Every structure is written in structure tokens, then in C-alpha cells.
XYZ file of C-alpha atoms in Angstrom:
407
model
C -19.209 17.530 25.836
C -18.387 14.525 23.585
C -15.549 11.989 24.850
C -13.865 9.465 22.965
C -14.664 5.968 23.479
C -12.434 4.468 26.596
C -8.710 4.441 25.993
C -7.056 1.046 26.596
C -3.466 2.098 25.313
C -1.518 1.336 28.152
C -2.787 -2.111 28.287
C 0.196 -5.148 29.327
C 2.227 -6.589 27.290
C 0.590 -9.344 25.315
C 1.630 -12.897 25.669
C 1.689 -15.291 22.550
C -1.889 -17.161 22.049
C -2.540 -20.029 20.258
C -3.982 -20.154 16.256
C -1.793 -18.856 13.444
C 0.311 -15.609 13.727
C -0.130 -13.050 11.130
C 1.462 -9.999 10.508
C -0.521 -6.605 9.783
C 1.032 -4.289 7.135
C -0.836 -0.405 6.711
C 0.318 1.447 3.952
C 0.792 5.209 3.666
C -1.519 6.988 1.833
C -2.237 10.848 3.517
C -5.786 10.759 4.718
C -7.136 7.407 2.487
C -5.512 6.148 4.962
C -8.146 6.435 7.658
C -9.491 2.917 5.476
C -7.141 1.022 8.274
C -9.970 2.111 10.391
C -12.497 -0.091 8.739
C -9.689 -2.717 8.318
C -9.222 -2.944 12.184
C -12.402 -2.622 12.647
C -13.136 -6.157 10.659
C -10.241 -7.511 11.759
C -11.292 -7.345 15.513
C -15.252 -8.446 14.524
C -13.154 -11.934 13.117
C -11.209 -11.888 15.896
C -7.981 -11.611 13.823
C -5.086 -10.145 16.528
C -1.855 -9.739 14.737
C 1.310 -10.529 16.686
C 2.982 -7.864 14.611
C 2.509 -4.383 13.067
C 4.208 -2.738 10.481
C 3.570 0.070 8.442
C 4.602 3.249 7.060
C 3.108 7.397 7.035
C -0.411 7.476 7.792
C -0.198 3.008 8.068
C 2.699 3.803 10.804
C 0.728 6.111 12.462
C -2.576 3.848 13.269
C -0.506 0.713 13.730
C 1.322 1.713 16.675
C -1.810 3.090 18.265
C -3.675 -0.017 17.393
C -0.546 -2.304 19.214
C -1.213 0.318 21.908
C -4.247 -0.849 22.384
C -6.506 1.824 21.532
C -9.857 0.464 19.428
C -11.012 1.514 15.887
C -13.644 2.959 17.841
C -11.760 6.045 19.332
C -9.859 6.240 15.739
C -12.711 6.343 14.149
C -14.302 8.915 16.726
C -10.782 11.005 16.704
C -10.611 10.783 12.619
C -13.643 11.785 12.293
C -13.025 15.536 14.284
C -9.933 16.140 12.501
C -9.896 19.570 10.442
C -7.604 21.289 8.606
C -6.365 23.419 10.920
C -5.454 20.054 13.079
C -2.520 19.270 10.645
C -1.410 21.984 8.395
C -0.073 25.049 9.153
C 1.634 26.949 7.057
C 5.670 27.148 8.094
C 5.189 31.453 7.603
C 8.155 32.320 10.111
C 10.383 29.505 8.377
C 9.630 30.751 5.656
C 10.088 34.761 6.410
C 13.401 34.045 8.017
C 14.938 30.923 5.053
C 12.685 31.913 2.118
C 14.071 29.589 -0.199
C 15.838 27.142 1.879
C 13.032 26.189 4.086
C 12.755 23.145 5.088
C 8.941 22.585 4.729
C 6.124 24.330 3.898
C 3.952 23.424 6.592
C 5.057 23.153 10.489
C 5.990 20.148 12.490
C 3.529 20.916 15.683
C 0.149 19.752 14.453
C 1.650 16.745 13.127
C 3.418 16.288 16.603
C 0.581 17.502 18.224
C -1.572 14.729 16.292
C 0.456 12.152 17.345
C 1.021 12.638 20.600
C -2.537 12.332 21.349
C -2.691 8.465 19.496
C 0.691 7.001 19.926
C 1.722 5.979 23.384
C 4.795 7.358 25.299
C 7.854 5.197 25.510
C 10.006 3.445 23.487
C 9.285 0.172 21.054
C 10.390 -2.041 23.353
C 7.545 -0.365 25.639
C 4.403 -1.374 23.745
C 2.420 -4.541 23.996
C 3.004 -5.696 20.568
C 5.932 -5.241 17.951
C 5.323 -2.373 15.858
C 7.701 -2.148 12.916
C 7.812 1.651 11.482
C 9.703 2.550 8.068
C 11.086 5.427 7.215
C 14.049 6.936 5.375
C 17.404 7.732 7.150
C 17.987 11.187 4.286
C 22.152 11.010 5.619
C 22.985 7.853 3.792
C 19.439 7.809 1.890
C 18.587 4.418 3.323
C 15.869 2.352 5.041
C 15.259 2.263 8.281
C 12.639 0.152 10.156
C 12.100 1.095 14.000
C 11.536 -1.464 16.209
C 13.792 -4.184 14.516
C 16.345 -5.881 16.604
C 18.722 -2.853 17.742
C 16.478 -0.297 16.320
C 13.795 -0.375 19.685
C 14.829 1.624 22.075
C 14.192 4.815 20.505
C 10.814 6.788 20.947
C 7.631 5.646 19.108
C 6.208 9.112 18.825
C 10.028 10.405 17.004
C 9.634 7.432 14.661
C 6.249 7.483 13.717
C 6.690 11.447 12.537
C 9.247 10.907 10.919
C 7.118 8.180 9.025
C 4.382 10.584 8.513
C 7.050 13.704 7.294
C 6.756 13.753 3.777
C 9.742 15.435 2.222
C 8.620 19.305 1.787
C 5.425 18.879 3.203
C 6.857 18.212 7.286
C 10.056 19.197 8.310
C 12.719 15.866 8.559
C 12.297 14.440 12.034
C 14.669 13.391 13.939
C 14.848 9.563 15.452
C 18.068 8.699 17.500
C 20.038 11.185 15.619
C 19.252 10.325 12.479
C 17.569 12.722 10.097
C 14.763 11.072 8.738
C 11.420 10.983 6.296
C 8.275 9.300 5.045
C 9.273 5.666 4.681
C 6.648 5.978 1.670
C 9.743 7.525 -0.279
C 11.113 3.789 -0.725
C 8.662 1.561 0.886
C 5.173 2.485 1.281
C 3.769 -0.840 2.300
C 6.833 -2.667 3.916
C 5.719 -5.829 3.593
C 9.164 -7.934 3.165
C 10.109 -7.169 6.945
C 6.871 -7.706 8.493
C 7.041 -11.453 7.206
C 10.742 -11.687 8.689
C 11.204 -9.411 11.194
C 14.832 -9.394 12.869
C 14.284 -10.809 16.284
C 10.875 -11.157 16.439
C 9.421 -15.351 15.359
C 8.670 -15.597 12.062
C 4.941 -14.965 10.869
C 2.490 -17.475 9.282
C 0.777 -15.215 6.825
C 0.665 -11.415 5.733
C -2.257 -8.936 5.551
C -1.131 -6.382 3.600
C -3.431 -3.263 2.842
C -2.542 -0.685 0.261
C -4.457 2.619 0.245
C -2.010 4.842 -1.588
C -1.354 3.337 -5.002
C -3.518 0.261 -6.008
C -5.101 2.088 -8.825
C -4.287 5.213 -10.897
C -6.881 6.533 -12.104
C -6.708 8.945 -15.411
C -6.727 12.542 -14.388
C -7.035 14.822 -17.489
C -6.786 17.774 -14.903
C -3.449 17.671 -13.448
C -1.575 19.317 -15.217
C -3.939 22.887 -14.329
C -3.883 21.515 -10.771
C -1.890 23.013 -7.589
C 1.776 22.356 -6.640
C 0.077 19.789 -4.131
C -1.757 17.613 -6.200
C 1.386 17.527 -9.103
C 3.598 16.332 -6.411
C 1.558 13.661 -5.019
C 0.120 12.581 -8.560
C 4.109 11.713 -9.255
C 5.251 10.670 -6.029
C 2.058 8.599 -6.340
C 3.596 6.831 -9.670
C 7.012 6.559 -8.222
C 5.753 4.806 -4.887
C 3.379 2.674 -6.818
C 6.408 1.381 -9.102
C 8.561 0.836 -5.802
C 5.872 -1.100 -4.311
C 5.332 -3.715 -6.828
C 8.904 -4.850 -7.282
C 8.416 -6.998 -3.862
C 5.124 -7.905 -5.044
C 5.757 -9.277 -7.590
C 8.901 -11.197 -6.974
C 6.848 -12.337 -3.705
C 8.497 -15.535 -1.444
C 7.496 -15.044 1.786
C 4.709 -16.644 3.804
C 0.938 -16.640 2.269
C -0.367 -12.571 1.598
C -3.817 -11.415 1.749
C -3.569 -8.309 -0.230
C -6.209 -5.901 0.394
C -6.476 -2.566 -1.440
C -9.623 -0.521 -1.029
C -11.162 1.418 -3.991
C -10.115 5.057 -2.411
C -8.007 6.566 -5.247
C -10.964 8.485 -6.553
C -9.766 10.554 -3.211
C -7.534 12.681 -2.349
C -4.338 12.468 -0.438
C -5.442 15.469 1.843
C -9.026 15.789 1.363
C -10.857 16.222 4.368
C -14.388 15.219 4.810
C -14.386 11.765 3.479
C -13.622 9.727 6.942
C -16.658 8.105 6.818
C -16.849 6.828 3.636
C -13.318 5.506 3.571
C -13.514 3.709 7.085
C -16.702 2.009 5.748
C -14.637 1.058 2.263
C -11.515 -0.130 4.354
C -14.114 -2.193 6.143
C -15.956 -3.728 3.236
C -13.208 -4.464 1.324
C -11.401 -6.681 4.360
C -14.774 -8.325 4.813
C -14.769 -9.425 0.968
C -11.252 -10.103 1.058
C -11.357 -12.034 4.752
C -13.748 -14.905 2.685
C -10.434 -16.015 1.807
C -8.537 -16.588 4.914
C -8.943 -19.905 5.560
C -7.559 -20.992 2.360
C -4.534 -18.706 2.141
C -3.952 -20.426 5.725
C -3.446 -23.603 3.706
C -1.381 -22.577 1.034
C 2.535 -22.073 0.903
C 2.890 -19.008 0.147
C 1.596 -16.495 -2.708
C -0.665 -13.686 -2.904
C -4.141 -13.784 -2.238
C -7.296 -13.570 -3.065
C -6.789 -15.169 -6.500
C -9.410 -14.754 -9.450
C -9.227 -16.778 -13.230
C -8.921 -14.057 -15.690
C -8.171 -13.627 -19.520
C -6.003 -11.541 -21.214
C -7.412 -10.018 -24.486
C -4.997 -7.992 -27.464
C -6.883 -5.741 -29.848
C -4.779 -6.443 -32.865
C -5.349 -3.167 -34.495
C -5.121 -0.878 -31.648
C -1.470 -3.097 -30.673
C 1.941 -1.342 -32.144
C 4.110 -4.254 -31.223
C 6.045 -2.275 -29.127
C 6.871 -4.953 -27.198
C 6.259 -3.132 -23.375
C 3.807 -5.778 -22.513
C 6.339 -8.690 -23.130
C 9.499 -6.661 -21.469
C 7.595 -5.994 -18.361
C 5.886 -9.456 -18.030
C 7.757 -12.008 -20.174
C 6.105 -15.234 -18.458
C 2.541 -13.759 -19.806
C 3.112 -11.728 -22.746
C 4.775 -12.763 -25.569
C 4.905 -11.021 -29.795
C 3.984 -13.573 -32.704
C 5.538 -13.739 -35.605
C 3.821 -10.414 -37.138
C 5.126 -8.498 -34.381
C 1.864 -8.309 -32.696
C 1.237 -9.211 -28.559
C -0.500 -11.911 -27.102
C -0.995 -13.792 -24.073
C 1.072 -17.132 -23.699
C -1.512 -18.641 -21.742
C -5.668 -18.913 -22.717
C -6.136 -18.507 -19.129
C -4.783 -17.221 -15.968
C -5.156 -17.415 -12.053
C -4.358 -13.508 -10.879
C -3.971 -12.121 -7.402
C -4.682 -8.481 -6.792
C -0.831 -8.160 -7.327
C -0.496 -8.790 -11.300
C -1.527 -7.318 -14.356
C 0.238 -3.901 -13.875
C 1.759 -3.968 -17.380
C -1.986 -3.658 -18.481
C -2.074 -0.026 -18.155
C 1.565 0.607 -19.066
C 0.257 -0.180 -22.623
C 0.361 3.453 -24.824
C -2.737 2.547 -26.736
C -5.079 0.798 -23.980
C -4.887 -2.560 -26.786
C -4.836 -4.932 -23.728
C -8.004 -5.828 -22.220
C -8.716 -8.280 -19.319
C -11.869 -10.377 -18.417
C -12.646 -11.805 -15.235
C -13.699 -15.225 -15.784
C -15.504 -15.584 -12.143
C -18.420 -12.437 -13.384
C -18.335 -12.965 -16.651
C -19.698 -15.183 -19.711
C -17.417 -15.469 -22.405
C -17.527 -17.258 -25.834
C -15.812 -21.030 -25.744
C -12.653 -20.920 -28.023
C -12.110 -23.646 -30.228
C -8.903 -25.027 -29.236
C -8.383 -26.274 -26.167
C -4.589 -26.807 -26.595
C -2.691 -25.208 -23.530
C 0.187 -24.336 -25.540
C 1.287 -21.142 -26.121
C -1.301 -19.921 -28.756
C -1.235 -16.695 -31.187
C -4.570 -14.880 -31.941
C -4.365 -16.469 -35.502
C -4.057 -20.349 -33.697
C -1.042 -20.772 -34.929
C 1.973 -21.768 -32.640
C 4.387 -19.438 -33.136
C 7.780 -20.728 -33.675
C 10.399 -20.191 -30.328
C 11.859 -16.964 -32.230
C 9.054 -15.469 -32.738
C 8.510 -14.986 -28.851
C 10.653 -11.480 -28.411
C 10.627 -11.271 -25.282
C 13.948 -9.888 -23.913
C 13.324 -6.284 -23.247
C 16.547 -5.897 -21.314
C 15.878 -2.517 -21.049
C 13.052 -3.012 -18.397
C 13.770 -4.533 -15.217
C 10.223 -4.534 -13.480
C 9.711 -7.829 -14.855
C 6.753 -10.496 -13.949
């Protein structure tokens, strides 16, 4: 009979070490999020310990077992068993006995069951490391992070399902008395508190890895898919636009954003584990190259990539989204048309949203580190409209009050 590799949970409470102190942030993302496996994996190969966790669903989930001390060996070894049957069961007797006003449609004691065998007994203030887990209090339909100052002493196992319980999916669970959710509902990557944490020394730098909505792919089938899959496609859209509002408007300590290229699966498709540990691992190893010089910088988001902005002029409306929703890049010349206000831009994995937000796919962007590009002509850094000609200051409609996701 198979064992896991040896379980070092219960290991003693870590004491400060020298070198910089970084914060780990796993977001939710169902099971795409078994790519923290491969992250922790590379993270322990560099010898990268963080001095705190955070994270939220699925992200909550693996970072209190990782601050517990158990390796990405016996995740990897445990993820890799998991079926079905381990996690979803349908809620039949709920169901039979509330019909319509059941709570969930699956029951709460696989989930419970699941988490009881990787998150250690006790309360935050029990485990080695601070583990910060967000979820939403559904009473007064706020934010709550366990393990902040005055939010420890409650049970890591209660906090971490009710981080995992995504509305109608899990039944609620309850943390302290408090009836609460999937902190993925507001914050599915809670990066803002990891970099100042409420009684815990501030951080140095920020990895952040998002597995649940770095890139939306088209889907032409949704609309003939399952209950499931419509859900998650728009929960998907609504966490995605949550998430980039602190992204973009970013002031913390340096970030090393990380978001692996799993969207092409699904949030509870089984079978993949292997292929999304070994993406959550390649993708920190790419992204890791650039550790050294985030260390150095101020803040900002990182890795960072020079990249041009392109507007097919006959394919562009003029509606103006582009400008609303990032005014400092976008701008409309005097024809009504979009541009970019700069020949040239340095990106992080955090901008360019509004690219896709465009109705008729007219903005395109190259990356200027793989590709070869013709010169242009004028080398002017103003502000320049496809035509060369400097629009005049009115010309530059850029207000879109109506849009507050702004760049």
C-alpha cells in the first residue's frame, strides 16, 4: 500500500531568518488551483520561505497546509488521488426535505473531510507561520481575513471551508459565529493584506499567483453548457473584474505576479493534476528570473515586458471604451478614432485588460522583447495620432465618467 511522503505539519513555530521577507498570495481557482503545487514546489528548489501566507478557496486551502509544514511532495501525492467522489456529493436529503430552499447542492462532508486531512488542528495562532485566509462574512456581506490581529484564535480548518464554500455549491460555513463563504466572491487573490498585514511586520515584496482569472478565453459553447459551467464562466468575469481594481491602482511593496496558462481548464475537471502542477511550476521558474531585480525596485508589478499598442483604424468605432477604462494609455484623435498616447510601453502582467474589452477586437498588442517590428519614422515621444499629427488637447476625449475601472 502506497503512503504519502512524510508529514512534517506539526513542525515548531518558525523564528524570523535573515534575507528579505516576502509574502505568498494563492488565489482561488477550483481545481487549477493544484498549480500552487508546482509554485511551492519552485519556491522551495530557490529556497524562497515566505514569512506569510495568504490566500483564498482552493489558494486558502494549500497555504495553510504549506505554513503547516507539509511539502509539495505529499500535495502533490494527495492531489493527485483525489476523485470525484472525494469532494462532491450531491446534498439529496437537503434537498428531499428543503427542495427549493436548500442551501447547496452538494454536501459539506467531503469538503470537510478533505480538509481535515491537509490543514492542521488548532487555531491561527497555532501554526508555525501566519496564514491569512479570506472569506466573506454573508450577515453584513463583508470581508473577513482570518488570522489578522483579533481574527486568530478561531479554527483553521472552520476558516479555510468557509474559504473553499462557494455560494450554492458548499453549504455557508460557519467561523466564530459568523456565517461565511468563498472569499473569491470579493477577493480572490487578497493581495492588499498580505503586503500589510495587521499585526504581523510589514513584508518586503509580494508573490502573487492567480490561477482563476488571468485569461478568458472565448467560449462559443457556453451558452449550451450545464448550470455549472454558466455559473463559473460569470462568476469567473465578476472575480476577474474585482481582482484588477487593486492591481491596477497597486502601492504596496514590489509584486511578482505569476499567473499560469490553466484557463483552457476547468474549474472542476478532474484528471489534469499533473499537468497543472508542472505549469504552476514552469511558470514560477520563468517568472523567478526576475526576483532579484523586483528586490531592488520600490514597488510595482513585476515581471515587466516593452510592448506596443496597435489600433486598426477601420475595424475601431470610436467608442471611446479603450480611453474610459485606461485614460493614461488610450486616448481618441480628432476623427474620433483610438490610439495609444505613447509609441511604446513597459507592461507588467497586470495591464492591458481594456484590450479585450474592445467590441470589435481593433486593438492589437506586440511584444517588443519576441518580436521584429518596422522602425517608425518619428521618434518624437509626444503623444502621436496614427496620421503623425499631434492632436490638439481637445481632441483627447478621454473622460468616460461612466467607467470607473480606470488605468
Amino acid at each position: 500500500m502506497s503512503i504519502p511522503p512524510t508529514d512534517t505539519r506539526f513542525a515548531p513555530r518558525i523564528v524570523a531568518r535573515p534575507g528579505p521577507r516576502i509574502a505568498l498570495v494563492l488565489g482561488g481557482g477550483g481545481l487549477k488551483g493544484f498549480a500552487h503545487i508546482g509554485v511551492l514546489r519552485a519556491l522551495r528548489e530557490r529556497g524562497i520561505r515566505p514569512v506569510v501566507y495568504a490566500g483564498a478557496s482552493i489558494g486558502a486551502l494549500l497555504a495553510a497546509a504549506a505554513a503547516g509544514g507539509m511539502s509539495p511532495a505529499e500535495m502533490a501525492w494527495r492531489a493527485e488521488r483525489l476523485e470525484r467522489r472525494d469532494l462532491f456529493r450531491l446534498n439529496h436529503y437537503q434537498m428531499l426535505l428543503d427542495r427549493i430552499r436548500v442551501s447547496s447542492l452538494y454536501a459539506a462532508e467531503p469538503l470537510r473531510a478533505l480538509i481535515d486531512e491537509v490543514v492542521p488542528l488548532g487555531t491561527f495562532d497555532d501554526l508555525p507561520l501566519p496564514v491569512l485566509v479570506n472569506t466573506v462574512d454573508l450577515v453584513r456581506c463583508s470581508q473577513v481575513v482570518w488570522g489578522l490581529r483579533g481574527l486568530s484564535d478561531v479554527s483553521v480548518r472552520d476558516a479555510v471551508y468557509a474559504s473553499c464554500a462557494l455560494p450554492g455549491f458548499f453549504p455557508p460555513g460557519a467561523v466564530n459565529g459568523r456565517v461565511c463563504v468563498d472569499g473569491g466572491t470579493t477577493d480572490n487573490m487578497p493581495v492588499s493584506i498580505a503586503a500589510r498585514p495587521g499585526g504581523i511586520p510589514p513584508v518586503d515584496a509580494v508573490i502573487a499567483i492567480d490561477v482563476g482569472n488571468a485569461d478568458l478565453l472565448h467560449d462559443e459553447s457556453i451558452g449550451g453548457q450545464g448550470f455549472a459551467q454558466i455559473f463559473m464562466r460569470a462568476a469567473s468575469a465578476m472575480m476577474h473584474a474585482l481582482q484588477e481594481a487593486p492591481l491596477q491602482h497597486w502601492n504596496g511593496p514590489p509584486m511578482l505576479l505569476v499567473r499560469p496558462k490553466v484557463s483552457h481548464f476547468g474549474w472542476f475537471a478532474f484528471g489534469h493534476t499533473p499537468e497543472l502542477i508542472e505549469e504552476g511550476y514552469r511558470s514560477t521558474v520563468e517568472a523567478l528570473r526576475n526576483l532579484d531585480e523586483l528586490l531592488t525596485a520600490e514597488g510595482g508589478i513585476w515581471p515587466r515586458r516593452p510592448v506596443r499598442v496597435r489600433v486598426d483604424r477601420e475595424r475601431c468605432t470610436g467608442c471611446g471604451l479603450c480611453a474610459a477604462m485606461a485614460p493614461r494609455t488610450m486616448g481618441l484623435d480628432g476623427t474620433g478614432k483610438a490610439f495609444a498616447l505613447s509609441r511604446e510601453l513597459s507592461w507588467s502582467p497586470a495591464d492591458g485588460d481594456f484590450v479585450r474589452h474592445c467590441p470589435t477586437a481593433a486593438i492589437e498588442v506586440d511584444d517588443l522583447a519576441s518580436r521584429v517590428l518596422p522602425i517608425l519614422d518619428d521618434d518624437s515621444d509626444e503623444p502621436v495620432a496614427p496620421d503623425g499629427v499631434v492632436p490638439p488637447p481637445d481632441a483627447l476625449r478621454t473622460d468616460g465618467a461612466a467607467l470607473v475601472r480606470r488605468r
